[in-house]
């Protein structure tokens, strides 16, 4: 009998403890929500005309600070139309490219001249490409040259304006079975400035064999994928093109290559399986560097979208050219909270307004060439 009584008392005590715990959690949770709410609001008050990615709000998740290794998230105000820009945008027959007019393009041959690079070239000085893609490409070809002493590579296709793509498209004979496949104007990956085509100066061909096999096998280490392969033809709707490389950045090139995903598949994987409020895609590359990737939908009703970003970690934001943003967290790279800048964030409108003239030159001078290339 006393035993039972004791047990009953214990039970009451236990219930009381549980109730206490529950009330405590409720209070902490409510407090957390209120704090989070106020931070969220602070992110949308007094916003400037253009997205200022350097202005990051305070962390929104106080509970996460209990774990010193947990990543806390704050929000960055990103121009909603920047979902059409960045190195992960998907451009294909179904997804048009919308130029911002301020692409950070550099002349390949001018860059080579400035850097004393003589182990590869482009057709002429009008061939331009996005700056990060140039840097990665030049490093890749340098390593290739050091390995094989082969200096015959030439960039035979790079950035194209929509006008130039129109010209290629209109001059292409769709009834000629040997004619190259040319994408509709607005739908060529070349218009993004993140793609280039290799050829070689001996007979103007490149099939990724012999010495060149090294490039097709190792390009992911530099942030490139071979965009159109035979086994993905039914998805990309572009035939096998071993000469066409696309810059997507190192973490993504690594993951896509190791998991045999083309950009269509990878884009869908991120937006469908790895939303911000779900399970983020976490992986390590072969150097042991850790990454976390997630999707956040664009707020198309508003000029700006509050994109959750890690506080105290380096990150990038890219649009996916469909419905939102892909955030890449460099998990190992700690930075002072609030000072982190996306390294390749889409640019705002007021930068690089002088690139327009390069663009125009491209049309006029490239049009005289005899193109045997692609999409
Ligand atoms: Zn190409």
mmCIF file with all atom_site columns, C-alpha atoms in Angstrom, residues 161-340:
data_model
loop_
_atom_site.group_PDB
_atom_site.id
_atom_site.type_symbol
_atom_site.label_atom_id
_atom_site.label_alt_id
_atom_site.label_comp_id
_atom_site.label_asym_id
_atom_site.label_entity_id
_atom_site.label_seq_id
_atom_site.pdbx_PDB_ins_code
_atom_site.Cartn_x
_atom_site.Cartn_y
_atom_site.Cartn_z
_atom_site.occupancy
_atom_site.B_iso_or_equiv
_atom_site.pdbx_formal_charge
_atom_site.auth_seq_id
_atom_site.auth_comp_id
_atom_site.auth_asym_id
_atom_site.auth_atom_id
_atom_site.pdbx_PDB_model_num
ATOM 1   C CA . UNK A 1 161 ? 24.476 37.771 -77.932 1.00 0.00 ? 161 UNK A CA 1
ATOM 2   C CA . UNK A 1 162 ? 20.873 36.978 -78.717 1.00 0.00 ? 162 UNK A CA 1
ATOM 3   C CA . UNK A 1 163 ? 21.310 38.777 -82.044 1.00 0.00 ? 163 UNK A CA 1
ATOM 4   C CA . UNK A 1 164 ? 24.229 36.567 -82.938 1.00 0.00 ? 164 UNK A CA 1
ATOM 5   C CA . UNK A 1 165 ? 22.310 33.466 -81.921 1.00 0.00 ? 165 UNK A CA 1
ATOM 6   C CA . UNK A 1 166 ? 19.467 34.664 -84.170 1.00 0.00 ? 166 UNK A CA 1
ATOM 7   C CA . UNK A 1 167 ? 21.877 34.926 -87.070 1.00 0.00 ? 167 UNK A CA 1
ATOM 8   C CA . UNK A 1 168 ? 23.225 31.421 -86.465 1.00 0.00 ? 168 UNK A CA 1
ATOM 9   C CA . UNK A 1 169 ? 19.692 30.117 -86.192 1.00 0.00 ? 169 UNK A CA 1
ATOM 10  C CA . UNK A 1 170 ? 18.462 31.765 -89.366 1.00 0.00 ? 170 UNK A CA 1
ATOM 11  C CA . UNK A 1 171 ? 21.460 30.640 -91.396 1.00 0.00 ? 171 UNK A CA 1
ATOM 12  C CA . UNK A 1 172 ? 21.053 27.068 -90.284 1.00 0.00 ? 172 UNK A CA 1
ATOM 13  C CA . UNK A 1 173 ? 19.347 24.680 -92.673 1.00 0.00 ? 173 UNK A CA 1
ATOM 14  C CA . UNK A 1 174 ? 17.062 22.404 -90.650 1.00 0.00 ? 174 UNK A CA 1
ATOM 15  C CA . UNK A 1 175 ? 16.653 20.071 -93.647 1.00 0.00 ? 175 UNK A CA 1
ATOM 16  C CA . UNK A 1 176 ? 20.369 19.385 -93.833 1.00 0.00 ? 176 UNK A CA 1
ATOM 17  C CA . UNK A 1 177 ? 21.071 16.323 -91.693 1.00 0.00 ? 177 UNK A CA 1
ATOM 18  C CA . UNK A 1 178 ? 24.728 17.259 -91.377 1.00 0.00 ? 178 UNK A CA 1
ATOM 19  C CA . UNK A 1 179 ? 23.938 20.790 -90.265 1.00 0.00 ? 179 UNK A CA 1
ATOM 20  C CA . UNK A 1 180 ? 24.698 21.608 -86.647 1.00 0.00 ? 180 UNK A CA 1
ATOM 21  C CA . UNK A 1 181 ? 21.883 21.837 -84.166 1.00 0.00 ? 181 UNK A CA 1
ATOM 22  C CA . UNK A 1 182 ? 21.327 25.492 -83.384 1.00 0.00 ? 182 UNK A CA 1
ATOM 23  C CA . UNK A 1 183 ? 19.204 26.518 -80.438 1.00 0.00 ? 183 UNK A CA 1
ATOM 24  C CA . UNK A 1 184 ? 16.420 29.061 -80.815 1.00 0.00 ? 184 UNK A CA 1
ATOM 25  C CA . UNK A 1 185 ? 17.546 32.612 -80.022 1.00 0.00 ? 185 UNK A CA 1
ATOM 26  C CA . UNK A 1 186 ? 17.204 33.159 -76.288 1.00 0.00 ? 186 UNK A CA 1
ATOM 27  C CA . UNK A 1 187 ? 17.532 29.462 -75.538 1.00 0.00 ? 187 UNK A CA 1
ATOM 28  C CA . UNK A 1 188 ? 21.251 28.856 -76.101 1.00 0.00 ? 188 UNK A CA 1
ATOM 29  C CA . UNK A 1 189 ? 23.495 28.282 -73.128 1.00 0.00 ? 189 UNK A CA 1
ATOM 30  C CA . UNK A 1 190 ? 26.119 30.335 -74.965 1.00 0.00 ? 190 UNK A CA 1
ATOM 31  C CA . UNK A 1 191 ? 24.034 33.443 -74.270 1.00 0.00 ? 191 UNK A CA 1
ATOM 32  C CA . UNK A 1 192 ? 24.720 33.054 -70.547 1.00 0.00 ? 192 UNK A CA 1
ATOM 33  C CA . UNK A 1 193 ? 28.485 33.563 -70.952 1.00 0.00 ? 193 UNK A CA 1
ATOM 34  C CA . UNK A 1 194 ? 29.102 30.476 -68.789 1.00 0.00 ? 194 UNK A CA 1
ATOM 35  C CA . UNK A 1 195 ? 29.661 28.065 -71.699 1.00 0.00 ? 195 UNK A CA 1
ATOM 36  C CA . UNK A 1 196 ? 32.459 27.582 -74.194 1.00 0.00 ? 196 UNK A CA 1
ATOM 37  C CA . UNK A 1 197 ? 33.383 25.196 -77.000 1.00 0.00 ? 197 UNK A CA 1
ATOM 38  C CA . UNK A 1 198 ? 36.841 23.738 -77.466 1.00 0.00 ? 198 UNK A CA 1
ATOM 39  C CA . UNK A 1 199 ? 38.372 23.129 -80.837 1.00 0.00 ? 199 UNK A CA 1
ATOM 40  C CA . UNK A 1 200 ? 41.989 22.632 -81.754 1.00 0.00 ? 200 UNK A CA 1
ATOM 41  C CA . UNK A 1 201 ? 43.996 24.519 -84.294 1.00 0.00 ? 201 UNK A CA 1
ATOM 42  C CA . UNK A 1 202 ? 45.158 21.523 -86.393 1.00 0.00 ? 202 UNK A CA 1
ATOM 43  C CA . UNK A 1 203 ? 41.883 20.571 -88.057 1.00 0.00 ? 203 UNK A CA 1
ATOM 44  C CA . UNK A 1 204 ? 39.348 22.502 -86.019 1.00 0.00 ? 204 UNK A CA 1
ATOM 45  C CA . UNK A 1 205 ? 37.846 19.516 -84.356 1.00 0.00 ? 205 UNK A CA 1
ATOM 46  C CA . UNK A 1 206 ? 37.609 18.380 -80.759 1.00 0.00 ? 206 UNK A CA 1
ATOM 47  C CA . UNK A 1 207 ? 36.150 15.110 -79.608 1.00 0.00 ? 207 UNK A CA 1
ATOM 48  C CA . UNK A 1 208 ? 37.574 14.783 -76.104 1.00 0.00 ? 208 UNK A CA 1
ATOM 49  C CA . UNK A 1 209 ? 39.850 11.857 -76.972 1.00 0.00 ? 209 UNK A CA 1
ATOM 50  C CA . UNK A 1 210 ? 43.632 11.398 -76.808 1.00 0.00 ? 210 UNK A CA 1
ATOM 51  C CA . UNK A 1 211 ? 45.310 14.077 -74.695 1.00 0.00 ? 211 UNK A CA 1
ATOM 52  C CA . UNK A 1 212 ? 41.998 15.886 -74.504 1.00 0.00 ? 212 UNK A CA 1
ATOM 53  C CA . UNK A 1 213 ? 40.327 13.080 -72.623 1.00 0.00 ? 213 UNK A CA 1
ATOM 54  C CA . UNK A 1 214 ? 42.047 14.482 -69.524 1.00 0.00 ? 214 UNK A CA 1
ATOM 55  C CA . UNK A 1 215 ? 40.027 17.710 -69.887 1.00 0.00 ? 215 UNK A CA 1
ATOM 56  C CA . UNK A 1 216 ? 36.681 15.956 -70.187 1.00 0.00 ? 216 UNK A CA 1
ATOM 57  C CA . UNK A 1 217 ? 37.511 13.722 -67.225 1.00 0.00 ? 217 UNK A CA 1
ATOM 58  C CA . UNK A 1 218 ? 38.951 16.381 -64.912 1.00 0.00 ? 218 UNK A CA 1
ATOM 59  C CA . UNK A 1 219 ? 36.986 19.511 -65.809 1.00 0.00 ? 219 UNK A CA 1
ATOM 60  C CA . UNK A 1 220 ? 34.739 19.143 -62.747 1.00 0.00 ? 220 UNK A CA 1
ATOM 61  C CA . UNK A 1 221 ? 37.729 19.924 -60.517 1.00 0.00 ? 221 UNK A CA 1
ATOM 62  C CA . UNK A 1 222 ? 37.707 23.409 -62.045 1.00 0.00 ? 222 UNK A CA 1
ATOM 63  C CA . UNK A 1 223 ? 33.941 23.926 -61.866 1.00 0.00 ? 223 UNK A CA 1
ATOM 64  C CA . UNK A 1 224 ? 32.949 22.730 -65.353 1.00 0.00 ? 224 UNK A CA 1
ATOM 65  C CA . UNK A 1 225 ? 30.665 19.997 -66.601 1.00 0.00 ? 225 UNK A CA 1
ATOM 66  C CA . UNK A 1 226 ? 30.564 18.458 -70.057 1.00 0.00 ? 226 UNK A CA 1
ATOM 67  C CA . UNK A 1 227 ? 27.040 19.694 -70.598 1.00 0.00 ? 227 UNK A CA 1
ATOM 68  C CA . UNK A 1 228 ? 25.701 17.437 -73.365 1.00 0.00 ? 228 UNK A CA 1
ATOM 69  C CA . UNK A 1 229 ? 26.585 13.768 -73.153 1.00 0.00 ? 229 UNK A CA 1
ATOM 70  C CA . UNK A 1 230 ? 25.210 10.827 -75.087 1.00 0.00 ? 230 UNK A CA 1
ATOM 71  C CA . UNK A 1 231 ? 23.457 9.210  -72.144 1.00 0.00 ? 231 UNK A CA 1
ATOM 72  C CA . UNK A 1 232 ? 21.534 12.400 -71.325 1.00 0.00 ? 232 UNK A CA 1
ATOM 73  C CA . UNK A 1 233 ? 20.401 13.260 -74.852 1.00 0.00 ? 233 UNK A CA 1
ATOM 74  C CA . UNK A 1 234 ? 16.772 12.467 -74.061 1.00 0.00 ? 234 UNK A CA 1
ATOM 75  C CA . UNK A 1 235 ? 16.801 14.965 -71.175 1.00 0.00 ? 235 UNK A CA 1
ATOM 76  C CA . UNK A 1 236 ? 18.952 17.769 -72.563 1.00 0.00 ? 236 UNK A CA 1
ATOM 77  C CA . UNK A 1 237 ? 17.471 17.441 -76.074 1.00 0.00 ? 237 UNK A CA 1
ATOM 78  C CA . UNK A 1 238 ? 20.952 18.237 -77.366 1.00 0.00 ? 238 UNK A CA 1
ATOM 79  C CA . UNK A 1 239 ? 23.111 15.608 -79.021 1.00 0.00 ? 239 UNK A CA 1
ATOM 80  C CA . UNK A 1 240 ? 26.437 14.469 -77.627 1.00 0.00 ? 240 UNK A CA 1
ATOM 81  C CA . UNK A 1 241 ? 28.845 17.431 -77.609 1.00 0.00 ? 241 UNK A CA 1
ATOM 82  C CA . UNK A 1 242 ? 32.182 16.544 -76.010 1.00 0.00 ? 242 UNK A CA 1
ATOM 83  C CA . UNK A 1 243 ? 33.493 20.031 -76.869 1.00 0.00 ? 243 UNK A CA 1
ATOM 84  C CA . UNK A 1 244 ? 30.877 22.039 -74.971 1.00 0.00 ? 244 UNK A CA 1
ATOM 85  C CA . UNK A 1 245 ? 31.734 22.928 -71.367 1.00 0.00 ? 245 UNK A CA 1
ATOM 86  C CA . UNK A 1 246 ? 29.557 24.757 -68.896 1.00 0.00 ? 246 UNK A CA 1
ATOM 87  C CA . UNK A 1 247 ? 30.719 26.526 -65.748 1.00 0.00 ? 247 UNK A CA 1
ATOM 88  C CA . UNK A 1 248 ? 28.583 25.761 -62.667 1.00 0.00 ? 248 UNK A CA 1
ATOM 89  C CA . UNK A 1 249 ? 31.173 26.198 -59.887 1.00 0.00 ? 249 UNK A CA 1
ATOM 90  C CA . UNK A 1 250 ? 33.301 23.578 -58.178 1.00 0.00 ? 250 UNK A CA 1
ATOM 91  C CA . UNK A 1 251 ? 30.891 22.107 -55.588 1.00 0.00 ? 251 UNK A CA 1
ATOM 92  C CA . UNK A 1 252 ? 28.133 21.592 -58.135 1.00 0.00 ? 252 UNK A CA 1
ATOM 93  C CA . UNK A 1 253 ? 30.397 20.294 -60.903 1.00 0.00 ? 253 UNK A CA 1
ATOM 94  C CA . UNK A 1 254 ? 31.763 17.783 -58.420 1.00 0.00 ? 254 UNK A CA 1
ATOM 95  C CA . UNK A 1 255 ? 28.340 16.583 -57.259 1.00 0.00 ? 255 UNK A CA 1
ATOM 96  C CA . UNK A 1 256 ? 26.853 16.434 -60.767 1.00 0.00 ? 256 UNK A CA 1
ATOM 97  C CA . UNK A 1 257 ? 29.818 14.499 -62.134 1.00 0.00 ? 257 UNK A CA 1
ATOM 98  C CA . UNK A 1 258 ? 30.074 12.007 -59.285 1.00 0.00 ? 258 UNK A CA 1
ATOM 99  C CA . UNK A 1 259 ? 26.332 11.344 -59.401 1.00 0.00 ? 259 UNK A CA 1
ATOM 100 C CA . UNK A 1 260 ? 26.032 11.444 -63.193 1.00 0.00 ? 260 UNK A CA 1
ATOM 101 C CA . UNK A 1 261 ? 23.448 14.231 -63.221 1.00 0.00 ? 261 UNK A CA 1
ATOM 102 C CA . UNK A 1 262 ? 22.994 16.667 -66.064 1.00 0.00 ? 262 UNK A CA 1
ATOM 103 C CA . UNK A 1 263 ? 22.019 20.240 -65.173 1.00 0.00 ? 263 UNK A CA 1
ATOM 104 C CA . UNK A 1 264 ? 18.304 19.530 -65.778 1.00 0.00 ? 264 UNK A CA 1
ATOM 105 C CA . UNK A 1 265 ? 18.424 16.668 -63.278 1.00 0.00 ? 265 UNK A CA 1
ATOM 106 C CA . UNK A 1 266 ? 20.514 18.566 -60.750 1.00 0.00 ? 266 UNK A CA 1
ATOM 107 C CA . UNK A 1 267 ? 18.255 21.622 -60.899 1.00 0.00 ? 267 UNK A CA 1
ATOM 108 C CA . UNK A 1 268 ? 15.212 19.444 -60.239 1.00 0.00 ? 268 UNK A CA 1
ATOM 109 C CA . UNK A 1 269 ? 16.977 17.601 -57.426 1.00 0.00 ? 269 UNK A CA 1
ATOM 110 C CA . UNK A 1 270 ? 17.747 20.843 -55.580 1.00 0.00 ? 270 UNK A CA 1
ATOM 111 C CA . UNK A 1 271 ? 14.358 22.519 -56.058 1.00 0.00 ? 271 UNK A CA 1
ATOM 112 C CA . UNK A 1 272 ? 12.284 19.402 -55.384 1.00 0.00 ? 272 UNK A CA 1
ATOM 113 C CA . UNK A 1 273 ? 14.270 17.529 -52.732 1.00 0.00 ? 273 UNK A CA 1
ATOM 114 C CA . UNK A 1 274 ? 16.288 20.165 -50.906 1.00 0.00 ? 274 UNK A CA 1
ATOM 115 C CA . UNK A 1 275 ? 14.215 23.219 -49.995 1.00 0.00 ? 275 UNK A CA 1
ATOM 116 C CA . UNK A 1 276 ? 15.479 25.529 -47.255 1.00 0.00 ? 276 UNK A CA 1
ATOM 117 C CA . UNK A 1 277 ? 12.861 24.254 -44.788 1.00 0.00 ? 277 UNK A CA 1
ATOM 118 C CA . UNK A 1 278 ? 13.553 20.621 -45.669 1.00 0.00 ? 278 UNK A CA 1
ATOM 119 C CA . UNK A 1 279 ? 16.703 18.536 -45.796 1.00 0.00 ? 279 UNK A CA 1
ATOM 120 C CA . UNK A 1 280 ? 19.604 20.436 -47.282 1.00 0.00 ? 280 UNK A CA 1
ATOM 121 C CA . UNK A 1 281 ? 21.926 18.645 -49.689 1.00 0.00 ? 281 UNK A CA 1
ATOM 122 C CA . UNK A 1 282 ? 25.133 18.042 -47.745 1.00 0.00 ? 282 UNK A CA 1
ATOM 123 C CA . UNK A 1 283 ? 28.255 16.522 -49.242 1.00 0.00 ? 283 UNK A CA 1
ATOM 124 C CA . UNK A 1 284 ? 32.065 16.553 -49.154 1.00 0.00 ? 284 UNK A CA 1
ATOM 125 C CA . UNK A 1 285 ? 34.290 16.778 -52.191 1.00 0.00 ? 285 UNK A CA 1
ATOM 126 C CA . UNK A 1 286 ? 37.438 14.731 -52.757 1.00 0.00 ? 286 UNK A CA 1
ATOM 127 C CA . UNK A 1 287 ? 39.542 17.348 -50.973 1.00 0.00 ? 287 UNK A CA 1
ATOM 128 C CA . UNK A 1 288 ? 37.370 16.854 -47.888 1.00 0.00 ? 288 UNK A CA 1
ATOM 129 C CA . UNK A 1 289 ? 35.662 20.238 -48.222 1.00 0.00 ? 289 UNK A CA 1
ATOM 130 C CA . UNK A 1 290 ? 32.081 20.276 -46.985 1.00 0.00 ? 290 UNK A CA 1
ATOM 131 C CA . UNK A 1 291 ? 29.109 21.923 -48.649 1.00 0.00 ? 291 UNK A CA 1
ATOM 132 C CA . UNK A 1 292 ? 25.460 22.487 -47.913 1.00 0.00 ? 292 UNK A CA 1
ATOM 133 C CA . UNK A 1 293 ? 23.067 23.374 -50.720 1.00 0.00 ? 293 UNK A CA 1
ATOM 134 C CA . UNK A 1 294 ? 19.387 24.344 -50.611 1.00 0.00 ? 294 UNK A CA 1
ATOM 135 C CA . UNK A 1 295 ? 16.647 25.953 -52.642 1.00 0.00 ? 295 UNK A CA 1
ATOM 136 C CA . UNK A 1 296 ? 14.545 28.973 -51.762 1.00 0.00 ? 296 UNK A CA 1
ATOM 137 C CA . UNK A 1 297 ? 11.616 30.033 -53.979 1.00 0.00 ? 297 UNK A CA 1
ATOM 138 C CA . UNK A 1 298 ? 11.507 33.532 -55.400 1.00 0.00 ? 298 UNK A CA 1
ATOM 139 C CA . UNK A 1 299 ? 8.782  35.830 -54.129 1.00 0.00 ? 299 UNK A CA 1
ATOM 140 C CA . UNK A 1 300 ? 7.503  36.784 -57.564 1.00 0.00 ? 300 UNK A CA 1
ATOM 141 C CA . UNK A 1 301 ? 4.876  39.177 -56.200 1.00 0.00 ? 301 UNK A CA 1
ATOM 142 C CA . UNK A 1 302 ? 7.587  41.374 -54.692 1.00 0.00 ? 302 UNK A CA 1
ATOM 143 C CA . UNK A 1 303 ? 10.595 43.218 -56.038 1.00 0.00 ? 303 UNK A CA 1
ATOM 144 C CA . UNK A 1 304 ? 12.796 41.571 -53.424 1.00 0.00 ? 304 UNK A CA 1
ATOM 145 C CA . UNK A 1 305 ? 12.976 38.087 -51.968 1.00 0.00 ? 305 UNK A CA 1
ATOM 146 C CA . UNK A 1 306 ? 14.246 37.497 -48.422 1.00 0.00 ? 306 UNK A CA 1
ATOM 147 C CA . UNK A 1 307 ? 16.601 34.591 -49.008 1.00 0.00 ? 307 UNK A CA 1
ATOM 148 C CA . UNK A 1 308 ? 17.808 32.687 -45.931 1.00 0.00 ? 308 UNK A CA 1
ATOM 149 C CA . UNK A 1 309 ? 21.595 32.663 -45.824 1.00 0.00 ? 309 UNK A CA 1
ATOM 150 C CA . UNK A 1 310 ? 24.073 31.261 -43.314 1.00 0.00 ? 310 UNK A CA 1
ATOM 151 C CA . UNK A 1 311 ? 25.445 33.624 -40.731 1.00 0.00 ? 311 UNK A CA 1
ATOM 152 C CA . UNK A 1 312 ? 29.195 33.317 -40.209 1.00 0.00 ? 312 UNK A CA 1
ATOM 153 C CA . UNK A 1 313 ? 29.827 31.060 -43.216 1.00 0.00 ? 313 UNK A CA 1
ATOM 154 C CA . UNK A 1 314 ? 30.856 31.845 -46.760 1.00 0.00 ? 314 UNK A CA 1
ATOM 155 C CA . UNK A 1 315 ? 28.052 31.305 -49.274 1.00 0.00 ? 315 UNK A CA 1
ATOM 156 C CA . UNK A 1 316 ? 26.959 31.908 -52.885 1.00 0.00 ? 316 UNK A CA 1
ATOM 157 C CA . UNK A 1 317 ? 23.509 32.608 -54.248 1.00 0.00 ? 317 UNK A CA 1
ATOM 158 C CA . UNK A 1 318 ? 22.524 31.798 -57.820 1.00 0.00 ? 318 UNK A CA 1
ATOM 159 C CA . UNK A 1 319 ? 19.162 31.892 -59.533 1.00 0.00 ? 319 UNK A CA 1
ATOM 160 C CA . UNK A 1 320 ? 17.991 28.676 -61.164 1.00 0.00 ? 320 UNK A CA 1
ATOM 161 C CA . UNK A 1 321 ? 16.265 30.576 -64.030 1.00 0.00 ? 321 UNK A CA 1
ATOM 162 C CA . UNK A 1 322 ? 12.956 28.894 -63.136 1.00 0.00 ? 322 UNK A CA 1
ATOM 163 C CA . UNK A 1 323 ? 11.450 29.590 -59.757 1.00 0.00 ? 323 UNK A CA 1
ATOM 164 C CA . UNK A 1 324 ? 14.015 30.637 -57.224 1.00 0.00 ? 324 UNK A CA 1
ATOM 165 C CA . UNK A 1 325 ? 17.488 30.620 -55.746 1.00 0.00 ? 325 UNK A CA 1
ATOM 166 C CA . UNK A 1 326 ? 20.112 28.032 -54.932 1.00 0.00 ? 326 UNK A CA 1
ATOM 167 C CA . UNK A 1 327 ? 22.233 28.835 -51.885 1.00 0.00 ? 327 UNK A CA 1
ATOM 168 C CA . UNK A 1 328 ? 25.614 27.121 -51.580 1.00 0.00 ? 328 UNK A CA 1
ATOM 169 C CA . UNK A 1 329 ? 27.157 27.131 -48.108 1.00 0.00 ? 329 UNK A CA 1
ATOM 170 C CA . UNK A 1 330 ? 30.918 26.616 -47.779 1.00 0.00 ? 330 UNK A CA 1
ATOM 171 C CA . UNK A 1 331 ? 30.537 24.912 -44.429 1.00 0.00 ? 331 UNK A CA 1
ATOM 172 C CA . UNK A 1 332 ? 34.229 24.977 -43.464 1.00 0.00 ? 332 UNK A CA 1
ATOM 173 C CA . UNK A 1 333 ? 34.791 28.613 -44.361 1.00 0.00 ? 333 UNK A CA 1
ATOM 174 C CA . UNK A 1 334 ? 33.915 30.675 -41.328 1.00 0.00 ? 334 UNK A CA 1
ATOM 175 C CA . UNK A 1 335 ? 33.664 34.419 -41.673 1.00 0.00 ? 335 UNK A CA 1
ATOM 176 C CA . UNK A 1 336 ? 32.663 37.131 -39.240 1.00 0.00 ? 336 UNK A CA 1
ATOM 177 C CA . UNK A 1 337 ? 28.881 37.068 -38.866 1.00 0.00 ? 337 UNK A CA 1
ATOM 178 C CA . UNK A 1 338 ? 27.321 39.808 -40.908 1.00 0.00 ? 338 UNK A CA 1
ATOM 179 C CA . UNK A 1 339 ? 30.411 40.333 -43.049 1.00 0.00 ? 339 UNK A CA 1
ATOM 180 C CA . UNK A 1 340 ? 29.974 37.396 -45.394 1.00 0.00 ? 340 UNK A CA 1
#
